[in-house]
């Protein structure tokens, strides 16, 4: 594994494990020493993490773990609520048999890795979730709207969202995926649209309530 990859994986895992919390400044010297890498590969790793949404570069301050406010997340979810259910409805009549089978497979993967512990399982669940939603978006025939959503729904946010779910919330989310597959198989766009709306609103409620609780705890 290259020095850049070592630094990338290390900092990424530190963020996931909340060694660095949203808004925490990440100092180059300390990270380079921790992972035994020089500053050049570390900066390359930082560049990759910034492009993927894990870190953000603040002028005159340096690099910090990406910080999401309650307002940021509300805006992101509000846009998803308006776009993604509509795009799902558009996709239903355009999905071919191969895509329908793929959706079912992704739903199975999400459910399987939801019941498996460990970082690898979280990554595989996240990837399957991305493929599930992306399959629907790409079949919608609306590339401009898809580009907007892809810029909003960053991988760190999805992983962080999964980590906030209780077992009951996880099961509900998984059931939504299967119901969307069922609606798509029935070529019922309105049904699929309504389930996707419930799916996003449920995730929004979970994330906003957890973030609000964390912010209140931090102020105490």
Coordinates of C-alpha atoms in Angstrom, one line a residue:
X1 CA 0.0 0.0 0.0
X2 CA 1.4 3.4 -1.0
X3 CA 2.0 6.2 1.6
X4 CA -0.8 8.2 0.1
X5 CA -3.2 5.3 0.5
X6 CA -2.1 4.6 4.0
X7 CA -2.8 8.2 5.0
X8 CA -6.1 8.3 3.1
X9 CA -7.4 5.1 4.7
X10 CA -6.2 6.2 8.1
X11 CA -7.7 9.6 8.2
X12 CA -10.9 8.3 6.6
X13 CA -11.3 5.7 9.3
X14 CA -10.5 8.2 12.0
X15 CA -13.4 10.4 10.7
X16 CA -15.7 7.4 10.7
X17 CA -14.7 6.4 14.2
X18 CA -15.1 10.1 15.3
X19 CA -11.5 10.5 16.3
X20 CA -12.0 13.7 14.3
X21 CA -15.5 15.1 14.8
X22 CA -17.2 17.4 12.2
X23 CA -15.4 20.7 12.3
X24 CA -12.2 19.4 14.0
X25 CA -9.0 20.8 12.5
X26 CA -6.6 18.1 11.2
X27 CA -2.9 19.0 11.6
X28 CA -0.5 17.8 8.9
X29 CA 2.4 17.2 11.3
X30 CA 0.5 15.1 13.7
X31 CA -1.2 13.0 11.0
X32 CA 2.1 12.5 9.2
X33 CA 3.8 11.3 12.4
X34 CA 0.8 9.0 13.3
X35 CA 0.9 7.2 10.0
X36 CA 4.6 7.4 9.3
X37 CA 4.3 9.3 6.0
X38 CA 5.9 12.4 4.6
X39 CA 3.9 15.6 3.9
X40 CA 3.7 15.2 0.1
X41 CA 1.7 11.9 0.1
X42 CA -0.3 13.2 3.0
X43 CA -1.3 16.3 1.1
X44 CA -2.3 14.0 -1.8
X45 CA -4.4 12.0 0.5
X46 CA -6.0 15.2 1.9
X47 CA -6.8 16.3 -1.7
X48 CA -8.6 13.0 -2.3
X49 CA -10.5 13.3 0.9
X50 CA -11.5 16.8 0.1
X51 CA -12.8 15.9 -3.3
X52 CA -14.8 13.0 -1.8
X53 CA -16.4 15.3 0.9
X54 CA -14.6 13.9 4.0
X55 CA -12.5 17.0 4.5
X56 CA -12.8 20.7 3.7
X57 CA -10.1 23.3 3.2
X58 CA -10.7 26.5 5.1
X59 CA -8.7 29.5 3.8
X60 CA -6.0 30.6 6.3
X61 CA -7.0 27.8 8.7
X62 CA -6.1 24.6 7.0
X63 CA -8.0 21.3 6.7
X64 CA -10.8 20.2 8.9
X65 CA -13.3 17.3 9.0
X66 CA -16.4 18.3 7.0
X67 CA -18.9 20.0 9.2
X68 CA -22.6 19.7 8.6
X69 CA -25.0 22.0 10.4
X70 CA -28.7 21.1 11.0
X71 CA -29.5 23.7 8.3
X72 CA -27.1 22.1 5.8
X73 CA -28.7 18.7 6.2
X74 CA -32.2 20.1 6.1
X75 CA -31.4 21.8 2.8
X76 CA -29.8 18.6 1.4
X77 CA -32.8 16.5 2.4
X78 CA -35.3 19.0 1.2
X79 CA -33.8 18.9 -2.3
X80 CA -33.8 15.1 -2.3
X81 CA -37.4 15.1 -1.2
X82 CA -38.4 17.2 -4.2
X83 CA -36.3 15.5 -6.8
X84 CA -35.6 11.9 -6.0
X85 CA -39.2 10.6 -5.6
X86 CA -40.1 12.3 -8.9
X87 CA -37.1 10.7 -10.7
X88 CA -38.0 7.4 -9.2
X89 CA -41.4 7.6 -10.7
X90 CA -39.9 8.5 -14.1
X91 CA -37.5 5.5 -13.9
X92 CA -40.1 2.9 -13.3
X93 CA -41.4 2.6 -16.9
X94 CA -37.8 2.8 -18.2
X95 CA -36.2 0.0 -16.2
X96 CA -35.4 -3.1 -18.2
X97 CA -35.4 -6.6 -16.8
X98 CA -31.7 -6.6 -16.1
X99 CA -32.0 -3.3 -14.1
X100 CA -35.0 -4.7 -12.1
X101 CA -32.9 -7.8 -11.2
X102 CA -30.0 -5.6 -10.2
X103 CA -32.2 -3.5 -8.0
X104 CA -33.4 -6.6 -6.2
X105 CA -29.8 -7.7 -5.8
X106 CA -28.7 -4.4 -4.3
X107 CA -31.6 -4.5 -1.9
X108 CA -30.5 -8.0 -0.8
X109 CA -26.9 -6.8 -0.3
X110 CA -28.1 -3.8 1.7
X111 CA -30.1 -6.1 4.0
X112 CA -27.3 -8.6 4.3
X113 CA -24.6 -6.1 5.3
X114 CA -27.0 -4.4 7.6
X115 CA -26.9 -7.5 9.8
X116 CA -23.1 -7.8 9.6
X117 CA -20.7 -6.0 12.0
X118 CA -17.5 -4.2 11.0
X119 CA -16.2 -1.4 8.8
X120 CA -16.1 -3.6 5.7
X121 CA -19.8 -4.4 6.0
X122 CA -20.6 -0.7 6.4
X123 CA -18.6 0.1 3.2
X124 CA -20.3 -2.7 1.3
X125 CA -23.7 -1.6 2.5
X126 CA -23.0 2.0 1.5
X127 CA -21.9 0.9 -1.9
X128 CA -25.0 -1.3 -2.5
X129 CA -27.2 1.6 -1.3
X130 CA -25.4 3.9 -3.8
X131 CA -25.9 1.4 -6.6
X132 CA -29.6 1.0 -5.7
X133 CA -30.4 4.7 -5.8
X134 CA -28.1 5.4 -8.7
X135 CA -29.8 2.7 -10.8
X136 CA -33.1 4.4 -10.4
X137 CA -31.7 7.9 -11.0
X138 CA -29.8 6.9 -14.2
X139 CA -33.0 5.2 -15.5
X140 CA -35.0 8.4 -15.0
X141 CA -33.8 10.0 -18.3
X142 CA -33.0 13.3 -16.5
X143 CA -29.2 13.7 -16.4
X144 CA -29.2 17.3 -15.2
X145 CA -31.3 16.5 -12.1
X146 CA -29.2 13.4 -11.4
X147 CA -26.1 15.5 -11.5
X148 CA -27.6 17.9 -8.9
X149 CA -28.4 15.0 -6.6
X150 CA -25.0 13.3 -7.0
X151 CA -23.3 16.5 -5.9
X152 CA -25.4 16.7 -2.8
X153 CA -25.4 13.2 -1.5
X154 CA -21.8 12.7 -0.6
X155 CA -20.5 9.3 0.6
X156 CA -19.5 10.5 4.1
X157 CA -23.0 11.7 4.7
X158 CA -24.5 8.4 3.6
X159 CA -22.2 6.5 5.9
X160 CA -22.8 8.9 8.8
X161 CA -26.6 8.5 8.2
X162 CA -26.3 4.7 8.4
X163 CA -24.4 4.9 11.7
X164 CA -27.3 6.9 13.2
X165 CA -29.9 4.3 12.5
X166 CA -31.3 2.1 15.2
X167 CA -32.1 -1.6 14.3
X168 CA -35.7 -0.6 13.9
X169 CA -34.9 2.3 11.6
X170 CA -32.5 0.0 9.6
X171 CA -35.2 -2.6 9.1
X172 CA -37.7 0.1 8.0
X173 CA -35.1 1.5 5.5
X174 CA -34.5 -2.0 4.1
X175 CA -38.2 -2.7 3.8
X176 CA -38.5 0.6 1.7
X177 CA -35.9 -0.7 -0.7
X178 CA -37.8 -4.0 -1.2
X179 CA -41.1 -2.2 -1.6
X180 CA -39.6 0.1 -4.3
X181 CA -38.4 -3.0 -6.1
X182 CA -41.9 -4.4 -5.9
X183 CA -43.5 -1.2 -7.2
X184 CA -41.0 -1.0 -10.0
X185 CA -41.8 -4.6 -11.0
X186 CA -45.5 -3.7 -11.1
X187 CA -44.6 -0.7 -13.3
X188 CA -46.5 1.5 -10.7
X189 CA -44.6 4.8 -10.7
X190 CA -46.9 6.5 -8.2
X191 CA -46.4 3.7 -5.7
X192 CA -42.6 3.8 -6.2
X193 CA -42.6 7.6 -5.8
X194 CA -44.6 7.5 -2.6
X195 CA -42.3 4.9 -1.0
X196 CA -39.2 6.8 -2.0
X197 CA -40.7 9.9 -0.4
X198 CA -41.3 8.0 2.8
X199 CA -37.8 6.6 2.6
X200 CA -36.1 10.0 2.4
X201 CA -38.3 11.7 5.0
X202 CA -37.6 8.9 7.5
X203 CA -33.9 9.2 7.0
X204 CA -34.2 13.0 7.3
X205 CA -36.0 12.7 10.6
X206 CA -33.4 10.3 12.0
X207 CA -30.4 12.4 10.9
X208 CA -31.8 15.8 12.0
X209 CA -32.9 14.5 15.4
X210 CA -29.5 12.8 16.1
X211 CA -27.5 15.9 15.0
X212 CA -29.7 18.2 17.1
X213 CA -29.2 15.9 20.1
X214 CA -25.5 15.9 19.6
X215 CA -25.4 19.7 19.3
X216 CA -27.4 20.1 22.5
X217 CA -25.1 17.6 24.4
X218 CA -22.0 19.5 23.2
X219 CA -23.4 22.8 24.6
X220 CA -24.0 21.3 28.1

